[in-house]
Coordinates of C-alpha atoms (C1' of nucleotides) in Angstrom, one line a residue:
Chain A
M1 CA 16.8 5.1 4.2
A2 CA 18.7 2.4 2.3
R3 CA 21.5 0.6 4.2
K4 CA 24.2 -1.8 3.1
G5 CA 24.8 -2.7 -0.6
Y6 CA 21.3 -3.7 -1.4
H7 CA 20.0 -5.1 1.8
H8 CA 17.4 -2.6 2.5
G9 CA 17.8 -2.2 6.3
D10 CA 14.2 -2.3 7.3
L11 CA 12.2 -3.2 4.3
R12 CA 9.3 -4.4 6.4
R13 CA 8.7 -1.1 8.0
A14 CA 9.3 0.8 4.7
L15 CA 6.6 -1.4 3.1
V16 CA 4.1 -0.7 5.8
E17 CA 4.7 3.0 5.6
A18 CA 4.4 3.0 1.8
A19 CA 1.1 1.1 2.2
L20 CA -0.2 3.5 4.8
E21 CA 0.6 6.3 2.4
L22 CA -1.2 4.5 -0.5
A23 CA -4.2 3.8 1.6
H24 CA -4.3 7.5 2.6
E25 CA -4.1 8.6 -1.0
G26 CA -6.7 6.4 -2.6
G27 CA -8.3 4.0 -0.3
M28 CA -7.8 0.4 0.5
E29 CA -8.2 -1.0 -3.0
Q30 CA -5.4 1.2 -4.2
V31 CA -2.9 -0.4 -2.0
S32 CA -0.9 -2.8 -4.2
V33 CA 2.1 -4.8 -3.1
R34 CA 3.9 -3.8 -6.3
E35 CA 3.4 -0.1 -5.8
A36 CA 4.5 -0.4 -2.2
A37 CA 7.7 -2.2 -3.4
R38 CA 8.3 0.5 -6.0
R39 CA 8.1 3.2 -3.4
A40 CA 10.4 1.3 -1.1
G41 CA 12.8 1.0 -4.0
V42 CA 12.8 -2.8 -4.3
S43 CA 11.7 -5.4 -6.8
P44 CA 8.1 -6.7 -7.0
A45 CA 9.1 -10.0 -5.4
A46 CA 11.0 -8.5 -2.4
P47 CA 7.9 -7.9 -0.2
F48 CA 7.1 -11.7 -0.3
R49 CA 10.2 -12.3 1.9
H50 CA 8.5 -10.3 4.6
F51 CA 4.8 -11.0 4.1
P52 CA 3.3 -14.3 2.8
D53 CA 0.7 -12.4 0.8
R54 CA -1.1 -9.1 0.3
A55 CA -3.5 -9.7 3.2
A56 CA -0.5 -10.1 5.6
L57 CA 0.9 -6.7 4.5
L58 CA -2.6 -5.1 5.0
T59 CA -2.8 -6.8 8.4
A60 CA 0.5 -5.2 9.4
V61 CA -0.9 -1.8 8.2
A62 CA -4.0 -2.4 10.3
E63 CA -1.8 -3.0 13.3
E64 CA -0.1 0.3 12.8
A65 CA -3.4 2.1 12.4
M66 CA -4.8 0.3 15.5
R67 CA -1.9 1.5 17.6
R68 CA -2.6 5.1 16.6
F69 CA -6.3 4.7 17.2
R70 CA -5.7 3.2 20.7
A71 CA -3.4 6.1 21.6
E72 CA -6.1 8.5 20.7
I73 CA -8.7 6.8 22.8
D74 CA -6.4 6.5 25.7
R75 CA -5.5 10.2 25.5
A76 CA -9.2 11.1 25.5
L77 CA -9.8 8.9 28.6
R78 CA -7.0 10.5 30.5
R79 CA -8.6 13.9 29.9
A80 CA -12.1 12.8 30.7
P81 CA -13.7 13.4 34.2
D82 CA -14.4 10.6 36.6
E83 CA -18.1 10.2 35.7
P84 CA -18.7 6.8 33.9
L85 CA -21.3 8.1 31.4
E86 CA -19.1 11.1 30.6
R87 CA -16.2 8.7 30.1
L88 CA -18.3 6.6 27.7
E89 CA -19.2 9.7 25.7
A90 CA -15.6 10.7 25.6
I91 CA -14.7 7.3 24.1
G92 CA -17.4 7.7 21.5
A93 CA -16.3 11.3 20.7
A94 CA -12.7 10.3 20.3
Y95 CA -13.7 7.4 18.1
L96 CA -15.7 9.6 15.9
R97 CA -13.1 12.3 15.7
W98 CA -10.4 9.8 14.7
A99 CA -12.6 8.2 12.1
L100 CA -13.4 11.6 10.6
R101 CA -9.8 12.6 10.3
N102 CA -8.4 9.3 9.2
P103 CA -11.1 7.7 7.2
T104 CA -8.9 5.2 5.4
H105 CA -7.0 4.1 8.5
F106 CA -10.3 3.7 10.2
E107 CA -11.5 1.5 7.3
I108 CA -8.4 -0.7 7.5
I109 CA -9.2 -1.6 11.1
S110 CA -12.9 -2.1 10.4
A111 CA -13.2 -3.9 7.1
R112 CA -12.0 -7.2 8.1
R113 CA -12.3 -8.8 4.6
F114 CA -8.9 -7.2 3.6
I115 CA -7.0 -8.4 6.6
R116 CA -6.7 -11.4 8.9
F117 CA -8.0 -9.9 12.1
Q118 CA -8.2 -13.2 14.1
S119 CA -4.6 -14.0 13.4
S120 CA -3.2 -10.8 14.8
A121 CA -2.7 -10.8 18.6
L122 CA -2.4 -7.1 18.6
L123 CA -5.7 -6.4 16.8
R124 CA -7.5 -8.9 19.0
R125 CA -6.1 -7.5 22.2
D126 CA -6.7 -3.9 21.5
N127 CA -10.2 -4.6 20.4
E128 CA -10.9 -6.6 23.6
E129 CA -9.4 -3.9 25.8
I130 CA -11.6 -1.2 24.4
Q131 CA -14.7 -3.4 24.8
A132 CA -13.7 -4.3 28.3
E133 CA -13.4 -0.6 29.2
M134 CA -16.8 0.2 27.8
R135 CA -18.3 -2.7 29.8
R136 CA -16.6 -1.6 33.0
L137 CA -17.9 2.0 32.6
L138 CA -21.5 0.8 31.9
G139 CA -21.3 -1.5 34.9
E140 CA -20.1 1.4 37.0
A141 CA -22.8 3.7 35.8
R142 CA -25.4 1.1 36.7
R143 CA -23.9 0.6 40.2
R144 CA -24.2 4.4 40.7
G145 CA -27.8 4.2 39.7
E146 CA -27.4 6.4 36.6
L147 CA -28.9 4.0 34.1
R148 CA -32.4 3.3 32.9
A149 CA -33.4 -0.3 33.4
L150 CA -31.9 -2.0 30.4
D151 CA -29.9 -5.0 29.4
A152 CA -26.2 -4.0 29.6
R153 CA -25.0 -6.3 26.8
T154 CA -27.7 -4.9 24.4
A155 CA -26.8 -1.3 25.4
E156 CA -23.1 -2.0 24.8
I157 CA -23.8 -3.3 21.3
A158 CA -26.2 -0.5 20.6
G159 CA -23.6 2.0 21.5
R160 CA -21.0 0.4 19.4
A161 CA -23.4 0.0 16.4
L162 CA -24.4 3.7 16.7
V163 CA -20.8 5.0 16.7
Y164 CA -19.7 2.5 14.0
G165 CA -22.7 3.4 11.9
L166 CA -21.9 7.1 12.1
A167 CA -18.3 6.6 11.2
R168 CA -19.3 4.3 8.4
M169 CA -21.9 6.6 7.0
H170 CA -19.1 9.2 6.7
L171 CA -16.7 6.8 5.2
D172 CA -19.2 5.4 2.7
G173 CA -20.3 8.9 1.6
H174 CA -23.8 8.7 3.0
F175 CA -24.0 12.1 4.7
P176 CA -24.6 14.3 1.6
S177 CA -27.7 12.3 0.7
W178 CA -28.9 12.5 4.3
G179 CA -28.7 16.3 4.4
V180 CA -25.6 16.6 6.4
A181 CA -23.5 19.4 4.9
R182 CA -19.8 19.1 4.4
G183 CA -18.1 20.5 7.5
A184 CA -21.2 19.7 9.7
E185 CA -20.3 16.0 10.1
H186 CA -18.5 16.3 13.4
R187 CA -21.2 18.4 15.0
T188 CA -24.0 16.1 13.7
M189 CA -22.1 13.0 15.0
L190 CA -21.8 14.5 18.5
E191 CA -25.5 15.5 18.6
V192 CA -26.5 12.0 17.7
L193 CA -24.1 10.5 20.3
R194 CA -25.5 12.8 22.9
L195 CA -29.1 11.9 22.0
F196 CA -28.2 8.3 22.5
T197 CA -26.4 8.6 25.8
S198 CA -29.1 10.8 27.2
G199 CA -31.5 8.0 26.2
L200 CA -29.5 5.6 28.3
A201 CA -29.4 7.8 31.3
K202 CA -32.2 8.0 33.8
S203 CA -34.4 10.8 32.4
R204 CA -32.2 13.7 33.4
Y205 CA -31.5 16.5 30.9
T206 CA -34.1 16.0 28.2
H207 CA -31.9 17.8 25.7
T208 CA -33.5 19.8 22.9
C209 CA -31.4 21.3 20.2
S210 CA -32.8 23.6 17.6
T211 CA -32.5 22.7 13.9
Chain B
M1 CA -30.1 -17.7 -23.7
A2 CA -28.2 -16.6 -26.8
R3 CA -30.2 -15.3 -29.7
K4 CA -29.3 -14.7 -33.3
G5 CA -26.0 -15.7 -34.9
Y6 CA -23.8 -14.0 -32.3
H7 CA -25.7 -11.0 -31.3
H8 CA -26.4 -12.0 -27.7
G9 CA -30.0 -10.8 -27.4
D10 CA -29.7 -9.1 -24.0
L11 CA -26.1 -9.0 -23.1
R12 CA -26.7 -6.1 -20.7
R13 CA -29.0 -8.0 -18.5
A14 CA -26.9 -11.2 -18.7
L15 CA -23.9 -9.2 -17.5
V16 CA -25.8 -7.7 -14.6
E17 CA -27.0 -11.1 -13.6
A18 CA -23.5 -12.7 -13.8
A19 CA -22.2 -9.8 -11.7
L20 CA -24.8 -10.3 -9.1
E21 CA -23.9 -13.9 -9.0
L22 CA -20.2 -13.2 -8.6
A23 CA -20.9 -10.7 -5.9
H24 CA -23.0 -13.2 -4.1
E25 CA -20.2 -15.8 -4.4
G26 CA -17.2 -13.8 -3.2
G27 CA -18.0 -10.2 -2.4
M28 CA -17.7 -7.0 -4.4
E29 CA -14.0 -7.2 -5.1
Q30 CA -14.4 -10.5 -6.8
V31 CA -16.7 -9.0 -9.5
S32 CA -14.6 -8.6 -12.6
V33 CA -15.8 -7.4 -16.0
R34 CA -13.9 -10.2 -17.6
E35 CA -15.4 -13.0 -15.6
A36 CA -18.9 -11.6 -16.1
A37 CA -18.2 -11.6 -19.8
R38 CA -17.0 -15.2 -19.6
R39 CA -20.1 -16.3 -17.9
A40 CA -22.3 -14.5 -20.4
G41 CA -20.3 -16.3 -23.1
V42 CA -18.8 -13.2 -24.8
S43 CA -15.4 -11.8 -25.3
P44 CA -13.6 -9.6 -22.7
A45 CA -14.2 -6.5 -24.8
A46 CA -18.0 -7.0 -25.3
P47 CA -19.2 -5.5 -22.0
F48 CA -17.7 -2.1 -22.9
R49 CA -20.3 -1.7 -25.6
H50 CA -22.9 -1.6 -22.8
F51 CA -21.1 -0.1 -19.9
P52 CA -18.4 2.6 -20.2
D53 CA -16.4 1.0 -17.4
R54 CA -16.5 -1.3 -14.4
A55 CA -18.1 1.2 -12.1
A56 CA -21.0 1.6 -14.5
L57 CA -21.6 -2.2 -14.5
L58 CA -21.5 -2.2 -10.7
T59 CA -23.9 0.7 -10.6
A60 CA -26.3 -1.3 -12.7
V61 CA -25.9 -4.1 -10.2
A62 CA -26.6 -1.7 -7.4
E63 CA -29.8 -0.6 -9.1
E64 CA -31.0 -4.2 -9.3
A65 CA -30.2 -4.8 -5.7
M66 CA -31.9 -1.6 -4.7
R67 CA -35.1 -2.6 -6.5
R68 CA -35.2 -5.8 -4.4
F69 CA -34.4 -4.0 -1.2
R70 CA -37.2 -1.5 -1.8
A71 CA -39.6 -4.3 -2.5
E72 CA -38.8 -5.8 0.8
I73 CA -39.3 -2.6 2.7
D74 CA -42.6 -1.9 1.0
R75 CA -43.8 -5.4 1.8
A76 CA -43.0 -4.9 5.5
L77 CA -44.8 -1.5 5.6
R78 CA -47.9 -3.0 4.0
R79 CA -48.0 -5.6 6.8
A80 CA -47.3 -3.2 9.6
P81 CA -50.0 -1.7 11.9
D82 CA -51.0 2.0 11.6
E83 CA -48.9 3.1 14.6
P84 CA -46.0 5.4 13.4
L85 CA -43.4 4.1 15.9
E86 CA -44.3 0.5 15.1
R87 CA -44.0 1.3 11.4
L88 CA -40.6 2.8 12.0
E89 CA -39.5 -0.3 13.8
A90 CA -40.9 -2.4 11.0
I91 CA -38.8 -0.5 8.5
G92 CA -35.7 -1.1 10.7
A93 CA -36.5 -4.8 11.1
A94 CA -37.0 -5.3 7.4
Y95 CA -33.8 -3.4 6.6
L96 CA -31.8 -5.6 9.1
R97 CA -33.4 -8.9 7.9
W98 CA -32.5 -8.0 4.3
A99 CA -29.0 -7.1 5.1
L100 CA -28.6 -10.3 7.1
R101 CA -29.8 -12.5 4.2
N102 CA -28.2 -10.6 1.4
P103 CA -24.9 -9.2 2.8
T104 CA -23.2 -8.6 -0.5
H105 CA -26.3 -7.0 -2.2
F106 CA -26.5 -4.8 0.9
E107 CA -22.9 -3.8 0.5
I108 CA -23.3 -3.0 -3.2
I109 CA -26.0 -0.4 -2.3
S110 CA -24.0 0.9 0.7
A111 CA -20.4 1.1 -0.3
R112 CA -20.5 4.0 -2.7
R113 CA -16.9 3.9 -3.6
F114 CA -17.6 1.1 -6.1
I115 CA -20.5 2.7 -7.8
R116 CA -21.6 6.2 -9.1
F117 CA -24.5 6.7 -6.7
Q118 CA -25.2 10.3 -7.7
S119 CA -25.4 9.6 -11.4
S120 CA -28.1 7.0 -10.9
A121 CA -31.6 8.5 -10.8
L122 CA -33.0 5.2 -9.5
L123 CA -30.6 5.0 -6.6
R124 CA -31.1 8.6 -5.6
R125 CA -34.9 8.4 -5.8
D126 CA -35.3 5.2 -3.8
N127 CA -33.0 6.5 -1.2
E128 CA -34.9 9.7 -0.9
E129 CA -38.2 8.0 -0.7
I130 CA -37.2 5.8 2.2
Q131 CA -35.8 8.8 4.0
A132 CA -39.0 10.7 3.3
E133 CA -41.1 7.9 4.8
M134 CA -39.0 7.8 7.9
R135 CA -39.3 11.5 8.3
R136 CA -43.1 11.4 7.8
L137 CA -43.5 8.7 10.5
L138 CA -41.3 10.5 13.0
G139 CA -43.4 13.7 12.4
E140 CA -46.6 11.7 12.8
A141 CA -45.4 10.2 16.1
R142 CA -44.5 13.6 17.4
R143 CA -47.9 15.0 16.4
R144 CA -49.5 12.2 18.4
G145 CA -47.4 13.1 21.4
E146 CA -45.6 9.8 21.5
L147 CA -42.0 11.1 21.3
R148 CA -39.6 12.4 23.9
A149 CA -38.6 16.0 23.4
L150 CA -35.8 15.7 20.9
D151 CA -34.6 17.1 17.6
A152 CA -36.3 15.1 14.8
R153 CA -33.4 15.5 12.4
T154 CA -30.9 14.2 14.9
A155 CA -33.3 11.3 15.8
E156 CA -33.6 10.4 12.1
I157 CA -29.9 10.2 11.6
A158 CA -29.4 8.4 14.9
G159 CA -31.9 5.7 13.8
R160 CA -30.3 5.3 10.4
A161 CA -26.8 5.2 12.0
L162 CA -27.9 2.5 14.4
V163 CA -29.4 0.3 11.8
Y164 CA -26.6 0.8 9.3
G165 CA -24.1 0.2 12.0
L166 CA -25.7 -3.1 12.9
A167 CA -25.9 -4.3 9.3
R168 CA -22.3 -3.2 8.8
M169 CA -21.0 -4.9 11.9
H170 CA -22.4 -8.1 10.5
L171 CA -21.1 -7.5 7.0
D172 CA -17.6 -6.6 8.3
G173 CA -17.5 -9.6 10.6
H174 CA -17.5 -7.7 13.9
F175 CA -20.1 -9.8 15.7
P176 CA -17.9 -12.7 16.7
S177 CA -15.5 -10.5 18.5
W178 CA -18.4 -8.7 20.3
G179 CA -19.7 -11.9 21.7
V180 CA -22.6 -12.4 19.4
A181 CA -22.9 -16.0 18.5
R182 CA -23.5 -17.2 15.0
G183 CA -27.2 -17.6 14.5
A184 CA -27.9 -15.0 17.2
E185 CA -27.3 -12.0 15.0
H186 CA -30.9 -11.4 14.0
R187 CA -32.2 -11.6 17.6
T188 CA -29.4 -9.3 18.8
M189 CA -30.2 -6.8 16.1
L190 CA -33.9 -6.7 17.0
E191 CA -33.1 -6.3 20.7
V192 CA -30.9 -3.3 20.0
L193 CA -33.4 -1.8 17.7
R194 CA -36.1 -2.1 20.4
L195 CA -33.8 -0.6 23.0
F196 CA -33.4 2.4 20.7
T197 CA -37.0 2.9 19.8
S198 CA -38.1 2.5 23.4
G199 CA -35.5 5.3 24.1
L200 CA -37.2 7.6 21.6
A201 CA -40.7 6.9 23.0
K202 CA -42.1 8.7 26.0
S203 CA -41.1 6.5 28.9
R204 CA -43.6 3.7 28.4
Y205 CA -42.5 0.1 28.5
T206 CA -39.1 0.2 30.2
H207 CA -38.1 -3.1 28.6
T208 CA -35.8 -5.4 30.5
C209 CA -34.5 -8.5 28.9
S210 CA -32.4 -11.0 30.7
T211 CA -29.0 -11.9 29.4
Chain C
dA1 C1' 19.8 -13.9 4.6
dC2 C1' 17.8 -10.9 1.5
dC3 C1' 17.0 -9.4 -3.0
dT4 C1' 16.5 -9.5 -8.4
dG5 C1' 14.6 -11.0 -13.0
dA6 C1' 11.8 -13.4 -15.5
dA7 C1' 7.7 -15.8 -15.7
dC8 C1' 2.5 -17.1 -15.1
dA9 C1' -2.2 -16.2 -14.8
dC10 C1' -5.0 -12.7 -13.9
dC11 C1' -7.1 -7.7 -14.3
dG12 C1' -9.5 -3.1 -16.9
dT13 C1' -9.6 -0.9 -21.1
dT14 C1' -8.8 0.4 -26.1
dC15 C1' -9.1 -0.3 -30.9
dA16 C1' -9.0 -2.1 -35.4
dA17 C1' -11.2 -5.5 -37.7
dG18 C1' -15.0 -8.8 -38.5
dT19 C1' -20.3 -10.2 -39.1
Chain D
dA1 C1' -25.3 -2.4 -34.5
dC2 C1' -22.9 -5.5 -31.9
dC3 C1' -19.1 -8.5 -31.1
dT4 C1' -14.1 -10.5 -31.6
dG5 C1' -8.9 -10.6 -31.2
dA6 C1' -5.0 -8.7 -30.1
dA7 C1' -2.7 -5.5 -27.6
dC8 C1' -1.2 -2.4 -23.4
dA9 C1' -0.3 -1.4 -18.8
dC10 C1' -1.4 -3.1 -14.7
dC11 C1' -2.0 -6.8 -10.7
dG12 C1' -0.5 -11.0 -7.0
dT13 C1' 2.6 -14.6 -6.6
dT14 C1' 6.4 -18.1 -7.6
dC15 C1' 10.9 -19.5 -8.3
dA16 C1' 15.5 -19.9 -9.9
dA17 C1' 19.4 -17.3 -9.7
dG18 C1' 22.4 -13.7 -7.9
dT19 C1' 25.0 -11.0 -3.8

DNA sequence: ACCTGAACACCGTTCAAGT
DNA sequence: ACCTGAACACCGTTCAAGT
């Protein structure tokens, strides 16, 4: 890992990786610049040659998490059929699955008070591209006459709020007090997602599930 | 404020109030035991006679915030008409209005990693009572034949996820990047809420809103 | 160019000692 | 019974000095 004498080689990357690890172990507030430095084997001051402050390190961590998140969404879209509403549901399902498996990485992307979202071109771009894809799919569904009469912009935000709310409820530990058993989170999320998309669709399958 | 000699009188309450203030000023992570002590005019060690640790102080803050939140919900329900679906929407609207006006207090209640939710009888009780009310109203709506055929438990969680997601999107600063202008948050939230409840209801008003 | 060491102003928390 | 003062092990950040 270390390179020449004591120039580190790639301290920047080592710090981001240590921070990802720390976040994974104990959540965002456990990520400290000093501990990341310690794990990278450098002095407490070294990170400040690479990042102006803690928020900048966390933003770099968010960029790495966002890359992985994007990759997951894209993979799901490649597998999904050509039907716009099914593709939308596939995005939602991939989003939820990722949030469930990587709660802290999900939080790093979402909780913008730790990072400087606006100052990262990567974060802004990936976010916009995901939005644009959703908007395109909704438009396509409408053109095919599959949608109830509703405002597309409102539907878009509703969909995002629903999915974000589900992921956040998990992250913030709300499910136990809402009667969702440990292990049943994923199934519950998918049922909720389906209830929502079936509500957008022109009354087709009226979807009843027992219990 | 201070009482006899230097026994404070009611240091516990003074600390909770100082902490509420700090949270209001700069968010949860800005709440420090030391600063609360400073504002209450006592030494850094004094708070630890009243709270075993920082999490206990924050839990007390959460309890105070929850009391205010409950009061707001109850007020909205007293004003709402006798129609179950309208009462549900009134709960949602009150929830969103409160979250919008008191973002940090909302976060204190929601982000359970700062507090010890399960060890507070008040928090558990208030949470359960709000859930129970929602469940009652959904059941009533179904009995009156106003609901589409859907699983009540799934619908309940969907409603909560939607509303929580909206509040969280605001709190986490997502609205700007989703094209919701500053000042338009409340209106947007209510439109989304309405889209959702109209999707639960047996296809009555098909609700189109321009732009 | 990149890193160290020491320093500063902050934390949460403990504990002996004061009133 | 309730609070203070001093201490300990932590932070983020700065800056002169080292290689």
